[in-house]
Coordinates of C-alpha atoms and ligand atoms in Angstrom, one line a residue:
M1 CA -2.9 9.5 -5.2
C2 CA -6.2 7.6 -4.8
G3 CA -8.7 8.8 -2.2
I4 CA -11.3 7.1 0.0
V5 CA -14.4 8.4 1.8
G6 CA -17.1 6.6 3.7
Y7 CA -20.2 7.7 5.7
V8 CA -22.7 6.1 8.0
G9 CA -25.4 8.0 9.8
P10 CA -28.6 10.1 9.4
R11 CA -27.3 12.3 6.5
V12 CA -27.7 11.6 2.8
A13 CA -24.5 9.6 2.3
Q14 CA -24.2 10.6 -1.4
D15 CA -23.8 14.3 -0.4
F16 CA -21.0 13.7 2.0
L17 CA -19.3 11.3 -0.4
L18 CA -19.3 13.7 -3.4
E19 CA -18.1 16.6 -1.3
G20 CA -15.5 14.5 0.4
L21 CA -14.2 13.2 -3.0
Q22 CA -14.1 16.8 -4.2
R23 CA -11.9 17.7 -1.3
L24 CA -9.6 14.8 -2.1
E25 CA -9.3 15.8 -5.8
Y26 CA -5.9 17.5 -5.0
R27 CA -4.4 14.0 -4.5
G28 CA -4.6 13.4 -8.2
Y29 CA -7.0 10.9 -9.9
D30 CA -8.4 9.9 -13.2
S31 CA -11.7 8.2 -12.4
A32 CA -14.1 8.1 -9.4
G33 CA -17.1 6.2 -8.0
I34 CA -19.4 5.9 -5.1
V35 CA -21.8 3.2 -3.8
T36 CA -24.7 3.4 -1.3
I37 CA -27.0 0.7 0.0
D38 CA -30.6 1.4 -1.0
G39 CA -33.9 0.4 0.7
D40 CA -34.0 -3.0 -1.0
L41 CA -30.5 -3.7 0.3
E42 CA -29.0 -3.4 -3.2
F43 CA -25.8 -1.7 -3.9
D44 CA -26.3 1.4 -5.9
I45 CA -23.0 2.0 -7.8
H46 CA -22.0 5.0 -9.9
R47 CA -18.6 5.2 -11.6
E48 CA -17.2 7.7 -14.0
V49 CA -14.0 8.6 -15.8
G50 CA -12.7 12.1 -15.3
R51 CA -13.7 14.8 -12.8
I52 CA -16.0 14.4 -9.8
K53 CA -18.3 17.0 -11.4
K54 CA -19.1 14.4 -14.0
L55 CA -19.7 11.7 -11.4
A56 CA -22.0 14.2 -9.5
Q57 CA -24.1 14.7 -12.7
L58 CA -24.5 10.9 -13.0
V59 CA -25.5 10.6 -9.3
N60 CA -28.0 13.4 -9.7
E61 CA -29.8 11.4 -12.4
R62 CA -30.5 8.7 -9.8
P63 CA -30.2 10.2 -6.3
S64 CA -30.5 8.1 -3.2
S65 CA -31.3 9.1 0.4
S66 CA -29.3 6.2 1.8
G67 CA -27.4 6.9 5.0
I68 CA -24.4 4.6 4.3
G69 CA -21.9 4.6 1.5
I70 CA -18.3 4.6 0.4
G71 CA -16.5 6.5 -2.4
H72 CA -13.2 6.5 -4.2
T73 CA -10.9 8.5 -6.5
R74 CA -8.6 6.3 -8.6
W75 CA -5.2 7.1 -9.9
A76 CA -4.6 4.3 -12.4
T77 CA -1.9 1.7 -11.6
H78 CA -3.3 -1.7 -12.7
G79 CA -5.3 -1.1 -15.9
A80 CA -6.1 2.2 -17.7
P81 CA -8.5 4.8 -16.4
S82 CA -12.0 3.4 -17.4
I83 CA -15.4 2.9 -15.9
R84 CA -14.8 -0.8 -15.4
N85 CA -11.5 -0.2 -13.6
A86 CA -13.0 2.6 -11.4
H87 CA -13.8 1.7 -7.8
P88 CA -15.9 0.5 -5.9
H89 CA -15.6 -3.1 -7.1
I90 CA -18.0 -5.9 -6.4
G91 CA -16.9 -9.1 -4.7
G92 CA -18.3 -12.6 -5.4
E93 CA -21.9 -12.6 -6.5
G94 CA -22.5 -9.2 -5.1
E95 CA -22.1 -10.0 -1.4
L96 CA -19.8 -6.9 -0.9
V97 CA -18.3 -3.8 -2.5
L98 CA -14.9 -2.5 -1.9
A99 CA -12.7 0.6 -2.5
H100 CA -8.9 0.4 -2.1
N101 CA -5.8 2.6 -2.1
G102 CA -2.4 1.0 -2.5
V103 CA -0.9 -1.8 -4.6
I104 CA -1.3 -5.6 -4.1
E105 CA 1.9 -7.3 -5.2
N106 CA 0.7 -10.9 -5.3
Y107 CA -2.6 -10.1 -7.1
D108 CA -1.7 -12.2 -10.1
E109 CA -1.2 -15.4 -8.0
L110 CA -4.4 -14.7 -6.0
K111 CA -6.4 -14.0 -9.2
N112 CA -5.3 -17.3 -10.8
R113 CA -6.4 -19.2 -7.7
L114 CA -9.8 -17.4 -7.6
L115 CA -10.3 -17.9 -11.4
K116 CA -9.8 -21.7 -10.8
R117 CA -12.5 -21.5 -8.1
G118 CA -15.0 -20.0 -10.6
Y119 CA -14.7 -16.3 -9.7
T120 CA -15.1 -13.9 -12.6
F121 CA -13.3 -10.6 -13.0
H122 CA -14.7 -7.5 -14.8
S123 CA -11.7 -5.2 -14.4
E124 CA -7.9 -5.3 -14.7
T125 CA -7.4 -4.0 -11.2
D126 CA -5.7 -5.6 -8.2
T127 CA -8.6 -4.3 -6.1
E128 CA -11.1 -6.7 -7.6
V129 CA -8.9 -9.6 -6.4
I130 CA -9.3 -8.4 -2.8
A131 CA -13.1 -8.1 -3.3
N132 CA -13.3 -11.7 -4.6
L133 CA -10.9 -13.0 -2.0
I134 CA -13.0 -11.6 0.9
A135 CA -16.1 -13.1 -0.8
E136 CA -14.4 -16.5 -0.9
C137 CA -13.3 -16.3 2.8
L138 CA -16.9 -15.3 3.7
K139 CA -18.4 -18.1 1.8
N140 CA -16.1 -20.7 3.4
R141 CA -16.7 -19.4 6.9
R142 CA -20.5 -19.3 6.4
S143 CA -20.5 -22.8 5.2
K144 CA -18.8 -23.9 8.4
A145 CA -20.8 -21.6 10.8
A146 CA -23.7 -22.7 12.9
D147 CA -27.1 -21.5 11.7
E148 CA -27.4 -18.9 14.5
D149 CA -24.0 -17.4 13.7
R150 CA -24.4 -16.9 10.0
D151 CA -25.6 -13.4 10.3
D152 CA -23.1 -12.4 13.0
P153 CA -21.0 -9.4 11.8
Q154 CA -18.1 -11.1 13.4
L155 CA -18.2 -13.5 10.5
A156 CA -17.6 -10.6 8.0
L157 CA -14.8 -9.2 10.2
D158 CA -13.1 -12.6 10.4
A159 CA -13.5 -13.1 6.6
L160 CA -12.0 -9.7 6.0
K161 CA -9.1 -10.3 8.3
E162 CA -8.4 -13.8 6.8
A163 CA -8.3 -12.2 3.3
L164 CA -6.1 -9.4 4.4
S165 CA -3.6 -11.8 5.9
Q166 CA -3.1 -13.3 2.4
L167 CA -2.3 -10.0 0.7
R168 CA 1.2 -8.8 0.0
G169 CA 1.5 -5.1 -0.6
T170 CA -0.2 -2.0 0.7
Y171 CA -3.8 -1.2 1.3
G172 CA -6.1 1.4 2.8
L173 CA -9.6 0.0 2.1
V174 CA -13.3 0.2 3.0
V175 CA -15.9 -2.5 2.5
L176 CA -19.7 -2.7 2.6
F177 CA -21.3 -6.1 3.0
K178 CA -24.9 -6.6 1.7
D179 CA -25.8 -8.6 4.8
W180 CA -24.5 -6.0 7.3
P181 CA -25.9 -2.8 5.7
E182 CA -25.3 -0.6 8.7
T183 CA -21.6 -1.1 8.9
I184 CA -18.5 0.1 7.1
F185 CA -15.4 -2.1 7.5
A186 CA -12.1 -0.3 7.1
A187 CA -8.5 -1.6 7.2
R188 CA -5.0 -0.2 6.7
L189 CA -1.5 -1.4 5.9
G190 CA 0.8 1.2 4.4
S191 CA -1.9 3.5 3.0
P192 CA -3.5 6.0 5.4
L193 CA -7.1 5.9 6.7
V194 CA -8.7 8.1 9.3
I195 CA -12.0 7.8 11.1
G196 CA -14.0 10.9 12.0
I197 CA -16.2 10.5 15.1
G198 CA -19.5 12.3 15.0
D199 CA -22.7 12.3 17.1
G200 CA -24.8 9.4 15.8
E201 CA -22.7 9.3 12.7
N202 CA -19.2 8.4 11.7
F203 CA -16.9 9.0 8.7
V204 CA -14.0 7.3 7.1
A205 CA -11.4 9.0 4.8
S206 CA -7.9 8.6 3.4
D207 CA -6.9 11.9 4.9
A208 CA -8.6 14.3 7.2
S209 CA -9.6 17.0 4.7
P210 CA -13.1 15.5 3.9
L211 CA -13.9 15.5 7.6
V212 CA -13.3 19.2 8.2
G213 CA -16.6 21.0 9.2
Y214 CA -18.2 17.6 10.1
T215 CA -16.2 16.6 13.1
D216 CA -13.0 17.5 14.9
R217 CA -12.6 14.2 16.6
I218 CA -10.4 11.8 14.7
V219 CA -8.9 8.4 15.0
Y220 CA -5.7 7.6 12.9
L221 CA -5.7 4.0 12.0
S222 CA -2.2 2.3 12.2
D223 CA -0.9 -0.5 10.0
N224 CA -2.6 -3.8 10.5
Q225 CA -5.6 -2.3 12.2
V226 CA -9.2 -3.0 11.2
A227 CA -12.1 -0.9 12.1
V228 CA -15.8 -1.7 12.3
V229 CA -17.7 1.6 11.9
N230 CA -21.4 2.0 12.7
A231 CA -23.4 5.2 13.1
N232 CA -23.2 4.9 16.9
G233 CA -19.7 3.7 17.5
I234 CA -16.5 2.2 16.2
E235 CA -14.4 -0.8 17.2
V236 CA -10.7 -1.1 16.3
S237 CA -8.9 -4.4 16.3
H238 CA -5.5 -5.7 15.2
R239 CA -5.7 -7.9 12.0
D240 CA -4.1 -10.9 13.8
L241 CA -4.9 -10.0 17.5
G242 CA -7.8 -8.8 19.4
L243 CA -9.5 -5.4 20.2
I244 CA -7.4 -2.3 20.5
Q245 CA -8.0 0.8 22.6
H246 CA -8.1 3.6 20.1
D247 CA -7.0 7.2 20.8
V248 CA -9.3 10.0 19.7
K249 CA -7.3 13.0 18.6
E250 CA -8.4 16.6 18.0
L251 CA -8.4 17.6 14.3
Q252 CA -6.6 20.9 13.9
M253 CA -8.0 22.1 10.6
D254 CA -10.8 24.5 9.8
L255 CA -12.8 25.1 6.7
T256 CA -10.6 28.0 5.6
S257 CA -7.7 25.6 5.3
V258 CA -9.6 23.4 2.7
D259 CA -11.4 26.0 0.7
L260 CA -10.1 28.5 -1.9
A261 CA -10.9 31.6 0.2
G262 CA -11.4 33.7 -2.9
Y263 CA -8.2 32.7 -4.7
D264 CA -8.4 31.2 -8.2
H265 CA -6.2 28.2 -7.3
Y266 CA -5.0 26.4 -4.1
M267 CA -1.4 26.9 -5.3
L268 CA -1.8 30.7 -5.3
K269 CA -3.6 30.6 -2.0
E270 CA -0.8 28.5 -0.5
I271 CA 1.9 30.8 -2.0
F272 CA 0.3 33.7 -0.2
E273 CA -0.1 31.7 3.0
Q274 CA 3.6 31.4 3.4
P275 CA 4.2 34.2 5.9
A276 CA 1.6 32.7 8.2
A277 CA 2.8 29.1 7.6
L278 CA 6.4 30.1 8.5
R279 CA 5.2 31.8 11.7
N280 CA 3.3 28.7 12.6
T281 CA 6.4 26.5 12.0
L282 CA 8.4 28.9 14.2
R283 CA 5.8 29.4 16.9
G284 CA 7.2 28.6 20.4
R285 CA 10.4 27.2 19.1
L286 CA 12.8 30.1 19.3
N287 CA 14.2 30.5 22.8
D288 CA 16.0 33.8 23.4
D289 CA 17.2 32.9 26.9
D290 CA 19.2 29.9 25.7
A291 CA 19.8 31.4 22.2
T292 CA 18.6 28.1 20.6
A293 CA 15.7 26.4 19.0
V294 CA 13.4 24.3 21.1
L295 CA 12.7 21.0 19.3
G296 CA 11.4 18.7 21.9
G297 CA 9.9 16.3 19.3
L298 CA 13.4 15.1 18.4
N299 CA 13.2 12.9 21.5
L300 CA 17.0 13.0 21.9
T301 CA 19.0 14.0 25.0
P302 CA 21.6 16.8 24.6
N303 CA 24.3 14.1 25.1
Q304 CA 22.9 11.9 22.4
M305 CA 22.8 14.9 20.1
R306 CA 26.4 15.8 20.8
R307 CA 27.5 12.3 19.9
I308 CA 25.9 12.5 16.4
K309 CA 28.7 12.3 13.8
R310 CA 26.7 12.3 10.6
V311 CA 23.3 13.4 9.4
I312 CA 21.4 11.9 6.4
F313 CA 18.4 13.7 4.9
T314 CA 16.3 11.6 2.7
A315 CA 13.4 12.8 0.6
C316 CA 11.8 13.1 -2.9
G317 CA 11.0 16.0 -5.2
T318 CA 10.6 19.4 -3.6
S319 CA 11.3 17.9 -0.1
W320 CA 14.7 16.7 -1.6
H321 CA 15.4 20.3 -2.5
S322 CA 14.7 21.5 1.0
A323 CA 17.0 18.7 2.2
L324 CA 19.8 20.2 0.0
V325 CA 19.2 23.6 1.7
G326 CA 19.4 21.8 5.0
E327 CA 22.7 20.2 4.1
Y328 CA 24.2 23.6 3.5
M329 CA 22.8 24.9 6.8
M330 CA 23.9 21.9 8.8
E331 CA 27.5 22.3 7.5
E332 CA 27.6 26.0 7.9
I333 CA 25.8 26.4 11.3
A334 CA 26.1 23.1 13.0
Q335 CA 29.3 21.8 11.3
I336 CA 28.0 18.3 11.1
P337 CA 28.8 16.2 8.0
T338 CA 25.5 15.9 6.2
E339 CA 24.4 13.9 3.2
V340 CA 21.3 14.2 1.1
E341 CA 19.9 11.1 -0.5
Y342 CA 17.0 10.5 -2.9
A343 CA 14.8 8.2 -0.9
S344 CA 14.1 6.1 -4.0
E345 CA 17.8 5.3 -4.3
L346 CA 18.6 5.1 -0.6
R347 CA 16.0 2.3 -0.1
Y348 CA 18.0 -0.1 -2.3
R349 CA 21.5 1.0 -1.5
N350 CA 23.7 -0.4 1.2
P351 CA 25.8 2.6 2.4
P352 CA 28.6 1.6 4.9
M353 CA 27.4 1.8 8.4
C354 CA 28.7 4.7 10.4
E355 CA 28.1 4.9 14.1
N356 CA 25.9 7.7 15.5
T357 CA 24.2 8.6 12.2
L358 CA 20.9 10.4 12.4
V359 CA 18.5 9.9 9.5
F360 CA 15.8 12.5 8.8
A361 CA 13.0 11.7 6.3
I362 CA 11.7 15.0 5.0
T363 CA 8.2 14.9 3.6
Q364 CA 5.2 17.2 3.3
S365 CA 2.6 14.4 3.2
G366 CA 4.3 11.8 5.3
E367 CA 3.0 9.2 2.9
T368 CA 5.5 9.1 0.1
A369 CA 6.2 5.4 -0.5
D370 CA 9.9 5.8 -1.3
T371 CA 10.6 8.0 1.6
L372 CA 8.8 5.6 3.9
A373 CA 10.7 2.7 2.5
A374 CA 14.1 4.5 2.9
L375 CA 13.2 5.4 6.5
R376 CA 12.4 1.7 7.3
E377 CA 15.6 0.5 5.6
M378 CA 17.7 3.0 7.7
K379 CA 15.8 1.9 10.9
R380 CA 16.6 -1.7 10.0
K381 CA 20.3 -0.8 9.8
G382 CA 20.1 0.5 13.4
H383 CA 20.1 4.2 12.7
R384 CA 17.9 6.5 14.6
T385 CA 15.2 7.8 12.2
L386 CA 13.3 11.1 12.6
A387 CA 10.9 13.0 10.3
I388 CA 10.3 16.6 9.3
C389 CA 6.7 16.3 8.2
N390 CA 3.6 18.4 7.7
V391 CA 0.8 15.9 8.1
V392 CA 0.1 14.9 11.7
G393 CA -0.6 11.2 12.1
S394 CA 0.7 10.3 8.6
S395 CA 2.6 7.0 8.1
I396 CA 6.0 8.5 8.3
A397 CA 5.1 10.6 11.3
Q398 CA 3.9 7.4 13.0
E399 CA 7.0 5.3 12.1
A400 CA 9.7 7.8 12.8
E401 CA 11.1 7.9 16.3
G402 CA 10.6 11.6 16.6
G403 CA 10.9 14.8 14.6
I404 CA 9.6 18.2 13.7
Y405 CA 6.0 18.9 12.6
L406 CA 5.8 21.8 10.2
H407 CA 2.3 23.1 11.2
A408 CA 2.1 24.7 7.8
G409 CA -1.5 23.8 7.4
P410 CA -2.9 21.5 4.7
E411 CA -1.2 21.8 1.3
I412 CA -3.7 21.0 -1.4
G413 CA -2.1 22.3 -4.6
V414 CA -0.1 19.5 -6.2
A415 CA 2.9 21.8 -6.5
S416 CA 4.5 22.1 -3.1
T417 CA 5.0 25.7 -2.0
K418 CA 4.4 26.5 1.6
A419 CA 5.6 23.1 2.8
Y420 CA 8.9 23.8 1.1
T421 CA 9.6 27.1 2.8
S422 CA 8.4 25.7 6.1
Q423 CA 10.8 22.7 5.7
C424 CA 13.6 25.2 5.1
V425 CA 12.9 27.2 8.2
A426 CA 12.5 24.0 10.3
L427 CA 15.9 22.9 9.0
A428 CA 17.4 26.3 10.0
M429 CA 16.1 25.7 13.5
L430 CA 17.6 22.2 13.5
A431 CA 21.0 23.6 12.4
L432 CA 20.8 26.2 15.2
H433 CA 19.8 23.6 17.7
F434 CA 22.8 21.3 16.9
G435 CA 25.1 24.3 16.6
R436 CA 24.3 25.5 20.1
L437 CA 25.0 22.1 21.5
R438 CA 28.5 22.2 20.0
H439 CA 30.7 25.1 18.9
L440 CA 28.2 28.0 18.5
G441 CA 28.3 30.7 21.2
Y442 CA 25.5 32.6 22.8
A443 CA 25.8 35.8 20.8
D444 CA 25.9 33.8 17.5
G445 CA 22.8 31.9 18.6
R446 CA 21.0 35.1 19.4
A447 CA 21.9 36.6 16.1
I448 CA 20.7 33.6 14.2
I449 CA 17.4 33.7 16.1
E450 CA 16.9 37.3 15.0
Q451 CA 17.7 36.5 11.4
I452 CA 15.2 33.6 11.4
R453 CA 12.6 35.7 13.1
A454 CA 12.8 38.3 10.2
V455 CA 12.0 35.7 7.5
P456 CA 8.2 35.7 7.5
D457 CA 8.2 39.5 7.1
A458 CA 10.7 39.2 4.3
V459 CA 8.5 36.6 2.6
E460 CA 5.6 39.0 2.9
Q461 CA 7.6 41.7 1.1
A462 CA 8.7 39.2 -1.6
L463 CA 5.0 38.4 -2.3
K464 CA 4.6 42.0 -3.4
T465 CA 6.6 41.2 -6.5
N466 CA 3.4 39.3 -7.8
D467 CA 2.4 42.0 -10.4
R468 CA 5.9 42.4 -11.7
V469 CA 6.3 38.6 -11.9
A470 CA 3.0 38.4 -13.8
E471 CA 4.4 40.9 -16.4
I472 CA 7.5 38.9 -16.8
A473 CA 5.5 35.7 -17.2
A474 CA 3.5 37.2 -20.0
K475 CA 6.7 38.1 -21.8
Y476 CA 8.3 34.6 -21.6
K477 CA 5.2 32.3 -21.5
D478 CA 5.8 30.9 -25.0
C479 CA 9.4 29.8 -24.4
Q480 CA 9.9 26.1 -24.7
N481 CA 13.0 25.8 -22.5
F482 CA 14.2 27.6 -19.3
L483 CA 17.5 27.4 -17.4
Y484 CA 17.5 28.1 -13.6
L485 CA 20.9 29.0 -12.2
G486 CA 22.2 29.7 -8.7
R487 CA 25.1 28.9 -6.5
H488 CA 25.7 27.9 -2.9
F489 CA 22.5 28.4 -0.8
N490 CA 20.6 29.3 -4.0
F491 CA 21.6 26.3 -6.0
P492 CA 18.7 24.3 -4.5
T493 CA 16.5 27.3 -5.2
A494 CA 17.4 27.0 -8.9
L495 CA 16.4 23.3 -8.8
E496 CA 13.2 24.0 -7.1
G497 CA 12.3 26.9 -9.4
A498 CA 12.8 24.7 -12.4
L499 CA 10.7 21.9 -10.9
K500 CA 7.9 24.3 -10.2
L501 CA 7.8 25.5 -13.8
K502 CA 7.9 22.0 -15.4
E503 CA 5.4 20.3 -13.2
I504 CA 2.6 22.9 -13.7
S505 CA 3.3 24.5 -17.1
Y506 CA 4.9 21.4 -18.8
I507 CA 7.8 23.6 -20.1
H508 CA 11.1 22.0 -20.1
A509 CA 13.3 23.6 -17.3
E510 CA 16.7 22.6 -15.9
G511 CA 18.2 23.8 -12.7
Y512 CA 22.0 24.0 -12.4
P513 CA 24.7 25.4 -10.2
A514 CA 25.5 28.5 -12.3
A515 CA 29.2 27.7 -12.7
E516 CA 28.4 24.2 -14.1
M517 CA 27.0 25.9 -17.3
K518 CA 30.3 26.0 -19.1
H519 CA 30.8 22.3 -18.6
G520 CA 28.0 21.5 -21.1
P521 CA 24.6 23.1 -20.6
I522 CA 25.8 26.5 -22.0
A523 CA 25.4 24.8 -25.4
L524 CA 21.6 25.1 -24.9
V525 CA 21.7 28.9 -24.6
D526 CA 20.1 30.8 -27.5
K527 CA 17.7 33.8 -27.9
K528 CA 14.7 31.7 -27.1
T529 CA 16.0 30.1 -23.9
P530 CA 15.8 32.4 -20.9
S531 CA 18.1 31.8 -17.9
V532 CA 16.7 32.7 -14.5
F533 CA 19.5 33.7 -12.2
V534 CA 18.9 33.5 -8.5
M535 CA 21.5 35.9 -7.2
P536 CA 20.7 37.9 -4.0
K537 CA 23.8 39.6 -2.5
G538 CA 26.3 37.4 -0.8
F539 CA 29.9 36.3 -0.8
I540 CA 29.4 34.4 -4.1
Y541 CA 27.6 37.3 -5.9
D542 CA 30.5 38.4 -8.1
K543 CA 31.1 34.9 -9.3
V544 CA 27.5 34.4 -10.2
M545 CA 27.6 37.8 -12.0
S546 CA 30.5 36.4 -14.2
N547 CA 28.4 33.3 -15.0
L548 CA 25.5 35.6 -16.0
E549 CA 27.9 37.6 -18.3
E550 CA 28.8 34.3 -20.0
I551 CA 25.1 33.7 -20.8
K552 CA 24.6 37.3 -22.0
A553 CA 27.6 37.1 -24.3
R554 CA 25.9 34.2 -26.0
G555 CA 22.7 36.0 -26.6
G556 CA 20.6 34.3 -23.9
P557 CA 17.9 36.4 -22.2
V558 CA 18.3 36.8 -18.5
I559 CA 15.7 37.1 -15.7
A560 CA 17.4 37.9 -12.4
V561 CA 16.1 37.5 -8.8
A562 CA 18.3 40.0 -6.9
A563 CA 18.4 41.9 -3.7
E564 CA 16.7 45.3 -3.4
G565 CA 19.1 48.1 -4.0
D566 CA 21.3 46.1 -6.4
R567 CA 21.9 48.6 -9.2
R568 CA 24.5 46.6 -11.0
I569 CA 22.1 43.8 -12.0
E570 CA 19.7 46.3 -13.7
K571 CA 22.4 47.1 -16.3
V572 CA 23.0 43.5 -17.4
A573 CA 19.8 41.5 -16.9
D574 CA 16.8 41.8 -19.2
D575 CA 14.3 41.6 -16.4
V576 CA 14.9 41.9 -12.6
I577 CA 12.7 40.9 -9.7
F578 CA 13.9 42.5 -6.4
I579 CA 13.5 40.7 -3.1
P580 CA 14.3 41.9 0.4
P581 CA 17.7 41.1 1.8
V582 CA 18.1 38.4 4.5
Q583 CA 21.0 36.5 5.9
E584 CA 22.6 34.2 3.3
F585 CA 21.5 30.8 4.8
L586 CA 17.9 32.1 4.8
Q587 CA 17.9 33.4 1.2
P588 CA 16.4 30.2 -0.3
I589 CA 13.2 30.8 1.7
V590 CA 12.8 34.3 0.2
S591 CA 14.3 33.8 -3.3
I592 CA 11.9 30.9 -4.1
I593 CA 8.8 33.2 -3.8
P594 CA 9.1 34.9 -7.2
L595 CA 9.9 31.6 -8.8
Q596 CA 6.8 30.0 -7.4
L597 CA 4.8 33.0 -8.7
L598 CA 6.6 32.8 -12.1
A599 CA 5.7 29.2 -12.6
Y600 CA 2.1 29.9 -11.5
H601 CA 1.5 32.8 -13.9
I602 CA 3.1 31.1 -16.8
A603 CA 1.0 28.0 -16.2
V604 CA -2.2 30.0 -16.0
L605 CA -1.4 32.0 -19.1
R606 CA -0.8 28.7 -21.0
G607 CA -4.2 27.4 -19.8
C608 CA -2.8 24.6 -17.6
D609 CA -4.7 23.1 -14.7
V610 CA -2.5 24.5 -12.0
D611 CA -3.8 22.5 -9.0
K612 CA -4.2 19.2 -10.9
P613 CA -1.3 19.0 -13.3
R614 CA -1.4 16.1 -15.8
N615 CA 0.0 12.8 -14.7
L616 CA 0.9 14.0 -11.2
A617 CA -0.5 13.1 -7.8
K618 CA -0.1 15.0 -4.5
S619 CA 1.3 12.2 -2.5
V620 CA 3.1 9.5 -4.3
T621 CA 2.1 6.4 -2.4
V622 CA 3.4 3.9 -5.0
E623 CA 7.0 3.1 -5.7
Ligands
LIG1 C1 6.3 19.0 -5.4 O1 5.9 20.2 -6.1 C2 6.0 17.8 -6.0 N1 4.6 17.7 -6.3 C3 6.7 16.5 -5.5 O2 8.0 16.6 -6.0 C4 6.7 16.3 -3.9 O3 7.5 17.2 -3.3 C5 7.3 14.8 -3.7 O4 6.5 13.9 -4.3 C6 7.5 14.5 -2.3 O5 6.4 14.6 -1.5 P1 6.3 14.6 0.0 O6 7.0 15.9 0.5 O7 4.9 14.6 0.4 O8 7.1 13.4 0.5

């Protein structure tokens, strides 16, 4: 959702801020702004509605060589997208400027208090309340401070901490004070912030992508931490306690992971990165000698794992679809009762306690607010909580007691693609791991390893359908409704295929278990409503074929995703996309490829902004 950048050092801050904001565009936003401190110690603020390009034009009309500044992309929550609601916001009478990600729940109550004390508000945002609250705390502290302490930066830090302690909600924020023009103050609670450590310069951002190419040394702030960032150093302290020793980690991203590398869109690039992403997820984790998967990050002993009686996967959106795939895998391979829960529902439910339940939050970003809340709720109930996550150091990765990192590389396109297939392969390894600790024999374990190992190559083959899929996209691009149908392991594929199409092309699409059609949805079938059948060969194939015949009998066009060598399907479907055969439990990883491509090509043909679909944000950090 919103994004933050900050810079202090010898470079022209504006350049880094604009480039950084551009790299954060993928998170979704509707307005943006930057502020620098000029030579006369005045704040030089630029804000604009719409794309960063527009903001850059505005900045170019009045460039500044200042070496300190902060910037923000806003995804509207409190107040419509407009210049006055865009960040940064000024606090008090111009003592400070602030940019903020997150939501302040008690902003109304704080605003009323500040209005009574004479503060004025120029926006409808909750952020301006924080800015004025800090100004108020600073004023009070200054009035009580001895003359010689009035310019001490500790005064600003204490005022900031005092204000933060009055906020209810979430924040990742950066502040510049007029009287301390060489320092960025940064704080986090529930909304990520990282600090990039340079030589004689330092950076702040809401995720690591703006820092790539500038530094590979990074500090992930944790909740309730506040950082004081100067060109020559940083200090981190707890909001209510003293200084904290901060860990500097190595940033594992390079420029190729954040640029388009010749592709037209990040989504297409990420679709084609899937063989490599899958290999990275698998790397070092398949152990032939023991015929199992090595998942040391679970932080559980074999005996603890044998005692697990139930697994809950909780997630949102695409990650929820991979959780469904995981449920089928866990039942089939590990034979552990497994449930899949929408995180947004689980967080407010009170399911009966069951001893030895293991809860996995599945999330690409590690920042999805509902998934984080569900994880916390399950932890509160005493369950062990783990994560399957792509973003290292993200909130969920920090709060979970262990888990599996995907190592799929940064996913920038709003529509999740490579994270989905990497989640599925990680779940296959999880099922193998649990299976081998229970009933699964050595030979079966070895066979599963070989089948998993074959998946990246099969995905590479499936990507060769791109031209064929583009032709099919051109044929069906004007349809207003699509049905996606599959059964067993490919029921989640149908759901995910439909989600991909609707989120980037704005076409209505429904995913169903194919046999459910006759219980209602078949009424939707007509000549203009294509049904996409996901039906690679497997034990359920004949049943799905019958469901397909039912659609054909009612005049509905059929696009089929089927296994190479399937001659029967060619006779009945209007269009067929052939994918290589893999073991049934791994089919979702291969069968989703043409559906990702189909959604992509249809969206491009309809002129949609594939990487920044309307109304959507990459990570949904609000409830
Ligand atoms: C995927 O294409 C979507 N943009 C969305 O459903 C996403 O999967 C969901 O918001 C969950 O995100 P997460 O995996 O980062 O938690």
